Coordinates of N, CA, C and O in Angstrom, one line a residue:
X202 N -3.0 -10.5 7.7 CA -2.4 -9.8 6.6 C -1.9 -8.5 7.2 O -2.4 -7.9 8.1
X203 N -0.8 -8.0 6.5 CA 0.0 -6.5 7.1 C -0.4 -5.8 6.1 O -0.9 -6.2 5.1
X204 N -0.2 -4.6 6.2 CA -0.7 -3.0 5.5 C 0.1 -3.2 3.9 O -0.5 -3.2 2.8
X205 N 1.8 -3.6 4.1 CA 2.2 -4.1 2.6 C 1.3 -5.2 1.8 O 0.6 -5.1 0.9
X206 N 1.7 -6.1 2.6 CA 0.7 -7.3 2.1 C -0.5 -6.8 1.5 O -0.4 -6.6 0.3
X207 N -1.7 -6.6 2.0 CA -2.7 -5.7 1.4 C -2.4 -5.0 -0.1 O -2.8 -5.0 -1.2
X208 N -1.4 -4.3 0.7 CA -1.1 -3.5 -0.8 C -0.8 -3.8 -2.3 O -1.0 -3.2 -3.4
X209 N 0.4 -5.5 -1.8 CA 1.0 -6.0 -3.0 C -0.3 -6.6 -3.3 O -0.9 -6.4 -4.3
X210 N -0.8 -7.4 -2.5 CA -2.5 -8.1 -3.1 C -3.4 -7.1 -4.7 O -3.6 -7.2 -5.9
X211 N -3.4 -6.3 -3.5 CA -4.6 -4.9 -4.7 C -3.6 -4.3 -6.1 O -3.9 -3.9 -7.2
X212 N -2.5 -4.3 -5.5 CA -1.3 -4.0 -6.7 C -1.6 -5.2 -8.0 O -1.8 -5.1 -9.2
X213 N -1.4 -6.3 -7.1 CA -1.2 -7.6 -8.2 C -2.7 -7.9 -9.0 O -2.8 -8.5 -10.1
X214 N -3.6 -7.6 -8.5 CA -4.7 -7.1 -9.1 C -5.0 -6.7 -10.4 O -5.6 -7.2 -11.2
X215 N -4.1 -5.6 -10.3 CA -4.3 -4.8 -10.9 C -3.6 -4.3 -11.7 O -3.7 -3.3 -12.2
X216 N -2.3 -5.4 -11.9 CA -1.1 -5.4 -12.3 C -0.1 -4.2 -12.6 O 0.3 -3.9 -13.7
X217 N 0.1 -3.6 -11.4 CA 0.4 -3.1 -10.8 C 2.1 -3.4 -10.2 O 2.1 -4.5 -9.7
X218 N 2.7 -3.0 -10.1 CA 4.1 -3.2 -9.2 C 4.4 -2.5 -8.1 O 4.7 -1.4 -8.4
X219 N 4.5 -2.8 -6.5 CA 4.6 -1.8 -5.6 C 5.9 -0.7 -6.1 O 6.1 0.4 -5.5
X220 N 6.5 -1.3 -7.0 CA 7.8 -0.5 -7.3 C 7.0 0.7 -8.0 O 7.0 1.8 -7.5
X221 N 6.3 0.5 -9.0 CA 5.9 1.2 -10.2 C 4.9 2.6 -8.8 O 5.2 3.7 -8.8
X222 N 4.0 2.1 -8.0 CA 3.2 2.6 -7.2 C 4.4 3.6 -6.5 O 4.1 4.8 -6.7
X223 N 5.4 3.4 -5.9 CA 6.4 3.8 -4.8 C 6.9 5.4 -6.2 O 6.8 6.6 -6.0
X224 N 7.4 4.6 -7.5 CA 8.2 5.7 -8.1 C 6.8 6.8 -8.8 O 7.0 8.0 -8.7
X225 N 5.8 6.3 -9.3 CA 4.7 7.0 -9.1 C 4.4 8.2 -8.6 O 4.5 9.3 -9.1
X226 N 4.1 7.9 -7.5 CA 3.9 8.6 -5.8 C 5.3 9.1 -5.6 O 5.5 8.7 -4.5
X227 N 6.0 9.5 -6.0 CA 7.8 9.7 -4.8 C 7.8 9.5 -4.3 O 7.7 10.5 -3.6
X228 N 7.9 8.4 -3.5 CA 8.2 7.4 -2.1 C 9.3 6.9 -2.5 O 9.4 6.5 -3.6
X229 N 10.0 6.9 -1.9 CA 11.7 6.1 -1.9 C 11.5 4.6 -2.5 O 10.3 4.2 -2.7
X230 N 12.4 3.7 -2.9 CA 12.2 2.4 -3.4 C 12.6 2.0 -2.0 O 13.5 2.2 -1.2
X231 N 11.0 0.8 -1.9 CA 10.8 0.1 -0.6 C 10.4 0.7 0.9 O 10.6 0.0 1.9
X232 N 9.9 2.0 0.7 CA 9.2 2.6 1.4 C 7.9 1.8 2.0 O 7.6 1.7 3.2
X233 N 7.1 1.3 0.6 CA 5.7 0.7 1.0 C 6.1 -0.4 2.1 O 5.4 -0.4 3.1
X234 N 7.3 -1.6 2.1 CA 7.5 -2.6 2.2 C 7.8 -2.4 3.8 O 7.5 -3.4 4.6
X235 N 8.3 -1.2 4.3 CA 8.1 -1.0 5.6 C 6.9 -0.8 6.2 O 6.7 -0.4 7.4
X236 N 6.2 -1.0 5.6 CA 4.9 -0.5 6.3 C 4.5 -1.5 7.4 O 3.6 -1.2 8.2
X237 N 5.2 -2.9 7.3 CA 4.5 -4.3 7.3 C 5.4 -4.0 8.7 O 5.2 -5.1 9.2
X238 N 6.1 -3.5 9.4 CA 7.2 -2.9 10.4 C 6.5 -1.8 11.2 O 6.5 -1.9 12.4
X239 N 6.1 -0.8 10.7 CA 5.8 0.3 11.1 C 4.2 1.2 10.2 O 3.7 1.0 9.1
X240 N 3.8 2.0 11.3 CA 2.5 2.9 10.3 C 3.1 3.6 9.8 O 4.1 4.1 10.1
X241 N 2.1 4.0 8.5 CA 2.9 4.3 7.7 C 1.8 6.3 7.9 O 0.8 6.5 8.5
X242 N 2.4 7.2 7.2 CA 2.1 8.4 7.5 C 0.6 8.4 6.8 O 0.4 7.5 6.0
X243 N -0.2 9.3 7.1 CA -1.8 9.1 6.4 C -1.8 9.2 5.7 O -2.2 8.2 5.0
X244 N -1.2 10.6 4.9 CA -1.2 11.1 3.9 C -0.8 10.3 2.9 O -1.5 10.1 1.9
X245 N 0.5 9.7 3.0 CA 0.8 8.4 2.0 C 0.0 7.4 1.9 O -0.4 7.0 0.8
X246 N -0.5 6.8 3.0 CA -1.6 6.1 3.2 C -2.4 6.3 2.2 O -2.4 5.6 1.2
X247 N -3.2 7.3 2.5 CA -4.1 7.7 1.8 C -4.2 7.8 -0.4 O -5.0 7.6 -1.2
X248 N -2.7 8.3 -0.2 CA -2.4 8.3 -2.0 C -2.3 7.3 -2.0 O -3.3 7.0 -2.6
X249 N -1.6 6.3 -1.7 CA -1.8 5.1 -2.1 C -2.9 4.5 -2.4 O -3.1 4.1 -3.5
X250 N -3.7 4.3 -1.4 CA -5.2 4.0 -1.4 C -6.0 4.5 -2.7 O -6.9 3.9 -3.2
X251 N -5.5 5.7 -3.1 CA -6.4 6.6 -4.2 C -6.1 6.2 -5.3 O -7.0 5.9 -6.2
X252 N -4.1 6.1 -5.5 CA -3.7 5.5 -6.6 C -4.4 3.7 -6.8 O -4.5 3.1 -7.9
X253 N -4.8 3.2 -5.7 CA -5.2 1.9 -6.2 C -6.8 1.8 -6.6 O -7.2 0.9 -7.2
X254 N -7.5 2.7 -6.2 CA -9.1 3.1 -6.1 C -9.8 2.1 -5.2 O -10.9 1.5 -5.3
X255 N -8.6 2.3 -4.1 CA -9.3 2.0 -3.2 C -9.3 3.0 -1.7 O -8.4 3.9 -1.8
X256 N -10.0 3.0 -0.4 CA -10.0 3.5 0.7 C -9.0 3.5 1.6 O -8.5 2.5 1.5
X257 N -8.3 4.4 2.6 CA -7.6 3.7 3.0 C -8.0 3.3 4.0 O -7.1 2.7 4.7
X258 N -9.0 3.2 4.6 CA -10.2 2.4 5.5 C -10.0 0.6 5.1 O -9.6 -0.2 5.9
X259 N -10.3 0.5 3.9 CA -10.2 -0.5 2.9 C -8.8 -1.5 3.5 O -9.0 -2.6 4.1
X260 N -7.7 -1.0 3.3 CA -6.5 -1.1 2.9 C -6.5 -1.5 4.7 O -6.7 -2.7 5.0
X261 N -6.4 -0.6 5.6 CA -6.1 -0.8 6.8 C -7.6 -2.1 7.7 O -7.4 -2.4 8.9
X262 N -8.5 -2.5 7.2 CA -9.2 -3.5 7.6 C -8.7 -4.5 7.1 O -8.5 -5.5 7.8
X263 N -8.2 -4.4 5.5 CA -8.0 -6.0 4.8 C -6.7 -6.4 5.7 O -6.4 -7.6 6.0
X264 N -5.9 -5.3 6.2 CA -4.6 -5.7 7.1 C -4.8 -5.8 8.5 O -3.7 -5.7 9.1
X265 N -6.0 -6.0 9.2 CA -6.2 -6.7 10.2 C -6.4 -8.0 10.1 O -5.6 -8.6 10.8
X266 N -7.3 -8.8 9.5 CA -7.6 -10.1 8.8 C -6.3 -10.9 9.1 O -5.2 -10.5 9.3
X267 N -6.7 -12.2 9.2 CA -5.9 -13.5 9.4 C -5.4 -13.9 8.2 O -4.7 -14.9 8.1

């Protein structure tokens, strides 16, 4: 699994939209979705993580996983 993927998981959860999370947070529309391409900065990392109540420890283990 990739760092987005994780994210849309715990999103869909929680019914949640990564759109809704992105305009939330001020992240550009489709910001999150690069992540799954590239690391993404901590600090975002991190809000994200907080906005979901989750770690971003959390977030970056479930996206090592098969």
């Amino acid at each position: 699994m990739k760092i987005y993927d994780t994210i849309k998981k715990l999103s869909g959860e929680k019914n949640i939209s990564v759109y809704r999370i992105e305009k939330d947070l001020g992240l550009a529309n489709g910001a999150i979705s690069k992540w799954n391409r590239q690391i993404p900065n901590a600090v975002r990392l991190q809000e994200v993580a907080d906005y979901l109540g989750v770690t971003s420890s959390y977030i970056l283990n479930e996206a090592r996983k098969d």
